[in-house]
Coordinates of C-alpha atoms and ligand atoms in Angstrom, one line a residue:
M1 CA -23.9 29.4 1.3
T2 CA -22.4 27.3 4.0
E3 CA -18.1 27.7 4.8
A4 CA -17.8 24.6 3.1
E5 CA -19.2 25.1 0.2
L6 CA -17.6 28.7 0.0
E7 CA -14.7 27.2 0.4
T8 CA -15.0 24.2 -2.3
L9 CA -15.6 27.5 -4.6
R10 CA -12.3 29.3 -3.8
V11 CA -10.0 26.2 -3.7
P12 CA -9.5 23.2 -6.9
P13 CA -10.7 20.1 -5.2
S14 CA -8.5 17.4 -3.7
L15 CA -6.6 14.7 -5.5
S16 CA -8.3 11.4 -4.7
A17 CA -8.7 7.9 -6.6
K18 CA -12.9 9.1 -7.4
V19 CA -11.0 9.5 -10.9
E20 CA -10.5 6.1 -12.4
G21 CA -7.0 6.0 -14.0
S22 CA -5.6 8.7 -11.9
F23 CA -2.4 8.6 -10.6
A24 CA -3.8 8.3 -6.6
Y25 CA -6.3 5.6 -8.0
L26 CA -3.6 3.5 -9.3
T27 CA -1.6 4.2 -6.2
I28 CA -4.5 3.1 -3.9
R29 CA -5.5 0.2 -6.2
D30 CA -2.0 -1.0 -6.8
R31 CA 0.9 0.3 -4.4
L32 CA -1.1 0.5 -1.0
P33 CA -1.7 -2.9 -1.4
T34 CA 1.7 -3.8 -2.2
I35 CA 3.3 -1.5 0.4
L36 CA 1.1 -3.4 3.0
T37 CA 1.9 -7.0 1.7
K38 CA 5.8 -6.4 2.2
A39 CA 4.8 -4.8 5.5
V40 CA 3.1 -8.3 6.4
D41 CA 5.9 -10.2 4.6
S42 CA 8.3 -8.3 7.4
I43 CA 6.6 -8.9 10.2
H44 CA 6.3 -12.5 8.9
R45 CA 9.8 -12.8 8.9
N46 CA 10.5 -11.7 12.5
K47 CA 8.4 -14.2 13.3
D48 CA 11.3 -16.5 15.1
K49 CA 12.5 -13.7 16.6
F50 CA 9.4 -12.4 18.1
F51 CA 9.5 -16.0 19.4
E52 CA 13.0 -16.1 20.9
Q53 CA 12.3 -12.5 22.8
Y54 CA 9.1 -13.0 24.1
G55 CA 8.0 -16.8 23.6
E56 CA 4.4 -17.4 23.0
E57 CA 3.1 -14.2 23.3
G58 CA 5.4 -13.2 20.1
L59 CA 4.0 -15.3 18.5
R60 CA 0.2 -14.4 19.1
A61 CA 1.4 -10.7 18.5
E62 CA 2.8 -11.7 15.3
K63 CA -0.3 -13.5 14.2
A64 CA -2.7 -10.6 15.3
A65 CA -0.8 -7.8 13.8
I66 CA -0.4 -9.9 10.6
G67 CA -4.6 -10.1 10.7
L68 CA -5.0 -6.3 11.3
L69 CA -3.0 -6.0 8.3
S70 CA -4.9 -7.6 6.0
K71 CA -8.1 -6.9 7.2
L72 CA -6.8 -3.4 6.8
R73 CA -5.8 -4.6 3.0
N74 CA -9.2 -6.1 2.3
E75 CA -10.9 -2.6 3.4
L76 CA -8.9 -0.9 0.9
Q77 CA -9.2 -2.9 -2.2
T78 CA -13.1 -3.1 -1.6
D79 CA -13.3 0.5 -1.0
K80 CA -14.9 0.1 3.0
P81 CA -15.7 3.2 4.9
V82 CA -12.6 4.6 6.8
L83 CA -12.9 3.3 10.3
P84 CA -12.0 5.4 13.7
L85 CA -8.8 4.4 15.3
V86 CA -8.9 2.3 18.7
D87 CA -5.7 2.5 20.1
E88 CA -4.9 4.5 23.0
L89 CA -1.9 6.6 21.1
E90 CA -2.3 10.4 21.9
D91 CA -2.9 11.5 18.6
A92 CA -5.7 9.1 17.8
E93 CA -8.8 11.5 18.9
G94 CA -7.1 14.3 16.3
W95 CA -7.4 11.6 13.6
N96 CA -10.9 10.5 14.5
L97 CA -11.6 14.1 14.6
Y98 CA -10.5 14.5 11.2
L99 CA -12.8 11.5 10.3
Q100 CA -15.6 13.5 11.3
R101 CA -14.6 16.1 9.7
H102 CA -14.7 14.4 6.6
E103 CA -17.7 12.4 7.2
A104 CA -19.1 16.1 7.5
L105 CA -18.3 17.2 4.2
Q106 CA -19.3 14.5 2.2
G107 CA -22.7 13.9 3.7
E108 CA -24.5 10.8 4.8
Q109 CA -24.8 9.5 1.3
D110 CA -20.9 9.3 0.5
P111 CA -18.9 7.9 3.1
V112 CA -15.4 8.6 3.6
S113 CA -13.9 5.7 2.0
W114 CA -10.5 4.7 0.4
F115 CA -11.6 5.8 -3.2
R116 CA -13.9 8.2 -2.9
S117 CA -12.3 10.7 -0.3
P118 CA -9.2 13.3 -0.5
W119 CA -5.6 11.2 -1.7
L120 CA -3.6 12.5 1.1
Y121 CA -5.9 11.6 3.8
V122 CA -6.6 7.8 3.2
E123 CA -3.0 7.1 2.3
C124 CA -1.7 9.2 5.8
Y125 CA -4.7 6.7 7.3
M126 CA -3.2 3.6 6.1
Y127 CA 0.3 4.5 7.4
R128 CA -1.5 5.1 10.9
R129 CA -3.5 2.2 10.7
I130 CA -0.2 0.2 10.5
Q131 CA 1.0 1.9 13.6
E132 CA -2.4 1.0 15.3
A133 CA -1.7 -2.6 13.8
L134 CA 1.4 -2.8 15.9
W135 CA 0.4 -0.8 18.7
L136 CA -2.6 -2.8 19.6
N137 CA 0.1 -6.2 20.1
P138 CA 2.2 -5.5 22.4
P139 CA 5.3 -6.7 22.6
I140 CA 6.0 -6.0 19.2
S141 CA 4.4 -2.5 19.3
G142 CA 7.8 -1.0 18.6
F143 CA 8.6 -3.0 15.3
D144 CA 9.1 -0.7 12.0
A145 CA 7.4 -3.1 9.4
F146 CA 9.9 -1.1 7.0
Q147 CA 13.2 -1.0 8.9
E148 CA 14.6 -4.1 6.9
A149 CA 13.7 -1.8 3.8
K150 CA 15.3 1.1 4.8
T151 CA 18.7 -0.4 6.2
Q152 CA 18.9 -2.0 2.9
S153 CA 18.5 1.2 0.9
Y154 CA 21.5 2.8 2.9
F155 CA 23.9 -0.1 2.3
E156 CA 23.4 0.1 -1.4
S157 CA 23.9 3.7 -1.6
Q158 CA 27.5 3.3 0.3
R159 CA 29.5 4.1 -2.9
A160 CA 27.3 7.3 -3.2
V161 CA 27.8 7.9 0.7
M162 CA 31.7 7.3 0.2
A163 CA 32.0 10.1 -2.6
L164 CA 29.8 12.8 -0.7
C165 CA 31.8 12.3 2.5
T166 CA 34.8 12.6 1.1
H167 CA 33.8 16.0 -0.8
L168 CA 32.5 17.1 2.0
E169 CA 35.8 16.4 4.4
G170 CA 38.1 18.0 1.5
L171 CA 35.1 20.8 1.4
R172 CA 35.7 21.5 5.5
K173 CA 39.5 22.3 5.0
T174 CA 38.6 25.3 2.9
V175 CA 35.3 26.6 3.6
A176 CA 36.2 29.1 6.3
G177 CA 38.3 31.1 3.5
L178 CA 36.1 30.7 0.8
P179 CA 35.1 34.1 -0.8
E180 CA 30.9 34.3 -1.4
D181 CA 31.3 33.3 -4.9
Q182 CA 33.1 30.2 -4.5
L183 CA 31.1 29.4 -1.1
L184 CA 27.5 30.3 -4.1
E185 CA 29.0 27.8 -5.8
H186 CA 29.1 24.6 -3.0
F187 CA 26.1 25.8 -1.7
D188 CA 24.1 25.1 -5.1
R189 CA 26.2 21.7 -5.6
L190 CA 25.3 20.5 -1.8
L191 CA 21.5 22.0 -2.4
Q192 CA 20.7 20.1 -5.5
V193 CA 22.3 16.5 -3.9
S194 CA 20.0 17.1 -1.4
L195 CA 17.3 17.5 -4.0
W196 CA 18.5 14.6 -6.0
G197 CA 18.6 12.6 -3.3
N198 CA 14.9 12.7 -2.9
K199 CA 14.9 10.1 -5.8
C200 CA 15.8 7.3 -3.7
D201 CA 12.0 6.8 -2.1
L202 CA 10.6 3.6 -1.2
S203 CA 6.9 4.3 -1.3
I204 CA 7.2 5.5 -4.9
S205 CA 9.2 2.0 -5.7
A206 CA 6.6 0.1 -3.7
G207 CA 9.5 -1.1 -1.6
Q208 CA 11.9 -2.2 -4.5
D209 CA 15.3 -1.0 -4.5
N210 CA 15.8 2.5 -5.2
S211 CA 19.0 3.6 -3.7
Q212 CA 21.7 6.0 -5.1
K213 CA 24.5 3.6 -7.2
T214 CA 26.3 6.4 -8.6
S215 CA 28.3 9.7 -7.2
P216 CA 25.9 12.0 -6.7
I217 CA 28.0 15.0 -7.7
D218 CA 29.1 13.7 -11.4
S219 CA 25.6 13.7 -11.9
L220 CA 24.6 17.3 -11.2
A221 CA 25.7 18.7 -14.6
E222 CA 23.3 16.4 -16.4
L223 CA 20.3 16.6 -14.2
R224 CA 20.5 20.0 -14.2
P225 CA 18.1 20.8 -17.2
F226 CA 15.1 18.2 -15.3
I227 CA 14.9 21.2 -12.5
L228 CA 11.5 23.0 -13.5
V229 CA 11.5 25.8 -11.0
D230 CA 15.3 26.9 -9.5
D231 CA 14.8 29.3 -6.7
T232 CA 18.2 28.6 -5.7
R233 CA 19.3 32.4 -5.4
S234 CA 16.5 33.0 -3.3
V235 CA 17.3 30.4 -0.9
W236 CA 21.0 31.9 -0.7
S237 CA 19.8 35.1 -0.1
A238 CA 17.7 34.1 2.8
L239 CA 20.5 32.5 4.6
V240 CA 23.0 35.4 3.8
S241 CA 20.5 37.8 4.7
A242 CA 20.1 36.4 7.8
R243 CA 24.0 36.4 8.4
D244 CA 24.3 39.9 7.6
R245 CA 21.5 41.3 9.4
G246 CA 22.6 39.8 13.1
G247 CA 24.5 36.4 12.5
P248 CA 23.9 33.2 11.2
G249 CA 20.5 32.0 11.1
R250 CA 18.6 28.5 12.5
V251 CA 17.7 26.0 9.5
D252 CA 15.2 23.8 10.0
I253 CA 15.4 20.6 7.4
I254 CA 11.9 18.7 7.3
L255 CA 13.2 15.4 6.5
D256 CA 11.7 12.8 4.2
N257 CA 13.6 9.6 3.5
A258 CA 16.5 7.5 5.2
G259 CA 18.8 5.8 3.8
F260 CA 21.0 8.2 0.8
E261 CA 18.9 10.6 1.3
L262 CA 18.9 11.5 4.9
T263 CA 22.8 11.4 4.1
T264 CA 22.7 14.0 1.6
D265 CA 20.4 15.9 4.3
L266 CA 23.5 15.5 6.8
V267 CA 26.2 16.4 4.7
L268 CA 24.1 19.7 3.1
A269 CA 23.4 20.5 7.3
D270 CA 27.5 20.2 8.1
F271 CA 28.1 22.3 5.0
L272 CA 25.7 25.1 6.5
V273 CA 27.7 25.2 9.9
A274 CA 31.0 24.7 8.8
S275 CA 30.7 28.0 6.3
G276 CA 28.7 30.2 8.7
L277 CA 25.4 30.1 6.4
A278 CA 24.0 28.7 9.7
R279 CA 24.3 28.4 13.4
S280 CA 22.4 25.5 14.1
V281 CA 20.2 23.3 12.1
R282 CA 16.8 21.5 13.0
F283 CA 15.9 18.3 12.0
H284 CA 12.4 17.0 11.7
G285 CA 11.5 13.3 11.6
K286 CA 8.7 11.6 11.8
A287 CA 7.1 10.0 15.2
M288 CA 6.4 6.6 13.7
P289 CA 7.0 4.6 10.5
W290 CA 5.8 6.5 7.6
F291 CA 5.6 6.0 3.6
V292 CA 7.8 3.0 4.0
S293 CA 11.2 5.0 3.8
D294 CA 10.8 8.1 6.3
V295 CA 13.2 9.0 8.9
T296 CA 12.4 7.7 12.5
A297 CA 14.3 8.9 15.2
Q298 CA 15.8 5.4 15.4
D299 CA 16.7 5.8 11.7
F300 CA 18.4 9.1 12.5
T301 CA 20.6 8.1 15.4
W302 CA 21.2 4.5 13.4
T303 CA 22.7 6.5 10.1
V304 CA 25.1 8.9 12.4
R305 CA 26.2 5.7 14.3
Q306 CA 26.8 3.7 11.2
T307 CA 28.8 6.8 9.3
V308 CA 31.1 6.8 12.2
A309 CA 31.5 3.6 12.6
S310 CA 32.3 3.0 8.9
N311 CA 36.0 2.1 7.9
H312 CA 36.0 4.4 5.0
R313 CA 38.0 7.5 6.7
F314 CA 36.3 10.0 5.0
M315 CA 32.6 8.9 6.1
S316 CA 33.8 7.7 9.8
A317 CA 35.2 11.6 10.0
S318 CA 31.8 12.9 8.8
G319 CA 30.1 10.8 11.2
V320 CA 32.6 12.4 14.1
Q321 CA 31.3 15.7 13.1
W322 CA 28.0 14.8 13.1
Q323 CA 27.6 13.4 16.4
R324 CA 30.2 16.3 17.8
Y325 CA 27.5 18.7 16.5
V326 CA 24.1 16.6 18.4
R327 CA 26.1 16.3 21.3
E328 CA 27.0 20.2 21.4
G329 CA 23.2 21.1 20.6
V330 CA 23.8 22.8 17.0
W331 CA 22.0 19.9 15.6
T332 CA 18.7 19.1 17.4
Y333 CA 16.5 16.0 16.3
L334 CA 12.3 16.7 16.8
D335 CA 9.5 14.9 15.7
H336 CA 6.4 16.3 16.3
P337 CA 3.2 14.4 15.6
F338 CA 2.2 16.8 13.5
W339 CA 3.8 15.4 10.6
T340 CA 2.5 12.2 11.1
Q341 CA -1.2 13.2 10.4
P342 CA -3.1 14.2 7.3
H343 CA -3.2 17.9 7.5
P344 CA -1.9 20.4 4.7
F345 CA 0.4 22.4 6.4
C346 CA -2.1 25.3 5.9
D347 CA -3.7 23.9 9.0
M348 CA -0.7 23.9 10.7
A349 CA -1.2 27.1 12.6
A350 CA -4.7 26.1 13.5
D351 CA -3.5 22.2 14.7
A352 CA -0.1 22.5 16.1
P353 CA 0.1 26.2 16.9
D354 CA 3.7 25.4 19.2
L355 CA 5.2 23.9 15.9
H356 CA 3.9 26.8 13.7
A357 CA 5.6 29.3 16.0
G358 CA 8.4 27.0 16.5
L359 CA 9.1 27.2 12.9
Q360 CA 9.0 31.2 12.8
G361 CA 12.5 31.3 14.3
A362 CA 14.0 29.8 11.6
A363 CA 15.8 31.8 9.2
L364 CA 15.0 29.2 6.5
V365 CA 12.7 25.8 6.5
L366 CA 13.4 23.1 4.0
F367 CA 10.7 21.0 3.1
K368 CA 12.0 17.8 1.6
G369 CA 10.5 15.8 -0.6
D370 CA 6.7 15.0 -2.4
L371 CA 4.7 13.9 0.1
N372 CA 6.0 17.5 1.7
Y373 CA 5.2 19.1 -1.4
R374 CA 1.7 17.5 -1.2
K375 CA 1.0 19.3 2.3
L376 CA 2.2 22.3 1.4
T377 CA 0.1 22.6 -1.7
G378 CA -2.9 21.1 -0.4
D379 CA -2.6 17.8 -2.8
R380 CA -5.3 19.8 -4.8
E381 CA -5.9 20.4 -8.6
W382 CA -4.4 23.5 -8.8
A383 CA -3.1 24.5 -12.5
P384 CA 0.5 24.3 -13.1
T385 CA 0.7 28.2 -13.7
A386 CA -1.3 29.1 -10.2
A387 CA 1.5 30.6 -7.8
F388 CA 2.9 28.9 -5.0
A389 CA 2.1 31.5 -2.7
T390 CA -1.4 30.9 -3.7
A391 CA -1.3 26.8 -3.2
L392 CA 0.4 27.5 0.2
R393 CA -2.7 29.3 1.2
G394 CA -1.0 31.7 4.1
F395 CA 1.4 29.0 5.0
A396 CA 4.6 31.0 5.7
P397 CA 6.0 30.6 9.3
A398 CA 9.6 31.7 8.1
P399 CA 11.4 31.7 4.3
L400 CA 10.4 28.3 2.7
C401 CA 11.9 26.2 0.6
S402 CA 10.7 22.6 -1.1
L403 CA 13.4 20.6 -2.5
R404 CA 11.3 17.9 -4.3
T405 CA 11.5 15.4 -7.2
L406 CA 7.9 14.9 -8.8
K407 CA 5.9 11.7 -7.5
A408 CA 2.6 13.0 -7.7
N409 CA 0.4 14.6 -10.2
V410 CA 0.6 18.5 -8.1
Q411 CA 2.7 21.2 -9.1
V412 CA 2.3 24.8 -9.1
G413 CA 4.7 27.8 -9.6
L414 CA 5.4 27.1 -13.6
Q415 CA 5.7 29.3 -16.2
P416 CA 2.9 29.4 -18.8
G417 CA 3.1 27.0 -21.4
Q418 CA 6.0 25.1 -19.5
A419 CA 3.4 22.1 -18.7
E420 CA 2.1 21.7 -21.8
Q421 CA 6.1 21.3 -22.9
L422 CA 6.4 18.9 -20.6
G423 CA 3.7 16.7 -21.3
Q424 CA 4.3 16.5 -24.9
R425 CA 7.9 15.5 -24.5
Q426 CA 7.0 12.9 -21.5
P427 CA 3.1 12.1 -20.4
D428 CA 4.2 11.4 -16.7
W429 CA 6.4 13.9 -15.9
M430 CA 4.3 14.9 -12.8
T431 CA 5.0 11.4 -11.6
C432 CA 8.1 9.7 -12.9
G433 CA 10.6 11.1 -10.2
Q434 CA 13.0 12.6 -13.0
Y435 CA 12.1 16.2 -13.1
A436 CA 12.4 18.0 -9.9
V437 CA 11.8 21.7 -8.2
V438 CA 13.5 24.0 -5.6
Q439 CA 11.1 26.4 -4.8
F440 CA 11.2 28.9 -2.7
H441 CA 8.4 31.3 -0.8
S442 CA 9.1 34.0 1.7
P443 CA 6.6 35.3 4.4
P444 CA 5.1 38.8 3.2
R445 CA 6.7 41.4 5.7
R446 CA 5.1 42.2 8.9
G447 CA 4.6 45.6 10.1
P448 CA 6.0 49.1 8.7
Ligands
F1X501 O1 7.7 12.0 0.0 P1 8.7 11.6 -0.8 O2 9.0 10.6 0.0 O3 9.0 12.2 -1.8 O4 7.3 10.7 -1.5 C1 6.3 10.2 -1.5 C2 5.8 9.3 -2.4 O5 6.4 8.4 -3.0 O6 4.3 8.4 -1.6 C3 3.2 8.6 -2.5 C4 2.9 7.8 -3.2 O7 2.7 6.4 -2.7 C5 3.7 10.5 -2.9 O8 3.3 11.1 -2.2 C6 5.1 10.1 -3.5 O9 5.1 9.5 -4.9
MN502 MN1 8.9 9.8 1.8

């Protein structure tokens, strides 16, 4: 039996649109074409700007990029074979090798295509093809077709951002002298705020407004019953044991969405440093526009600057502190290409050894959001009671925690009967975005 055949015996199949009516099927059939159409609309809306900036060349580029995205949408809707990338971005070769890997796995008779190959792969591939369409058409190569949606989502969430920054500024004054039990309470609260910030995601809403309208602190009590796995105490212990062993450790936050969710992550990171639970924070964003609302370097910088420039005194004070953290190197922003590739995270040690080695230096790695959870678990049809450690398939560079609202039908680590009970209460519990997990895993101890 070949390794590939053995492999399929060991792990459940990948989620895919092969299953008509499945969430993957409905996403690829309905949501992805809508997202592509909105990307085309965004490019078209900027046609005059391109003309002002680049003259006729800008018009040509706009027309050509839209042509490529329309072709992509047709390929997707008619289940055409996945095509090799033709741009010269540095990761193109890796993507094309991944395509060959899947072609070998599926065999001649079953071409790699949108509705017959792993959902995780083809959905990531779509966003990489959007990047190709723009890259092939300088001078608009750097245009982010999702920028307007992300900034609108930020502006729609201003009341919640003000409430959060007001809470943080009040906390900043007292956090140094807090007893441990009160520190834990504040940690628990801000971890949940970051968790629920993940509801604000423009991919699940296919670009519809999904911003945070109410104060995030006030709604925590009513949301707590919707947390299906709550390993907050284990997350706390990982930080406190590092601090008490040899001083506060470094926390890596693998970011998800811009807008309100990013602000909740910045507030959490500020609290971790100000409270002495972390000595530094590394933020990992995306190297290209991704899943509509994911954070790019431009989004990160823009969000900090917007916070500084606010005429709300506590927002501005928070933004100034965040700029200071970045200037002093306490906070660092990174965007390794691996995060915008299709790999499940169990491939990281082999496919991105530099990134994997870097994460090993963290006291804690926080993975935000649903796509990261799908990559942590390989986006496979695991039984809901499968252990999180099993689904990780050896991925454990450091103590890690997923902070995720459920928006795809993959979930592990539940108690026996819990999934059945949820299904009776709410058949779409895995994809409606109302439930969440704080799911922790620590690498097995190395050596004696
Ligand atoms: O990672 P996020 O922002 O929490 O969610 C990403 C997402 O909205 O996009 C995909 C569906 O299109 C799913 O992975 C998930 O529903
Ligand atoms: Mn996202």
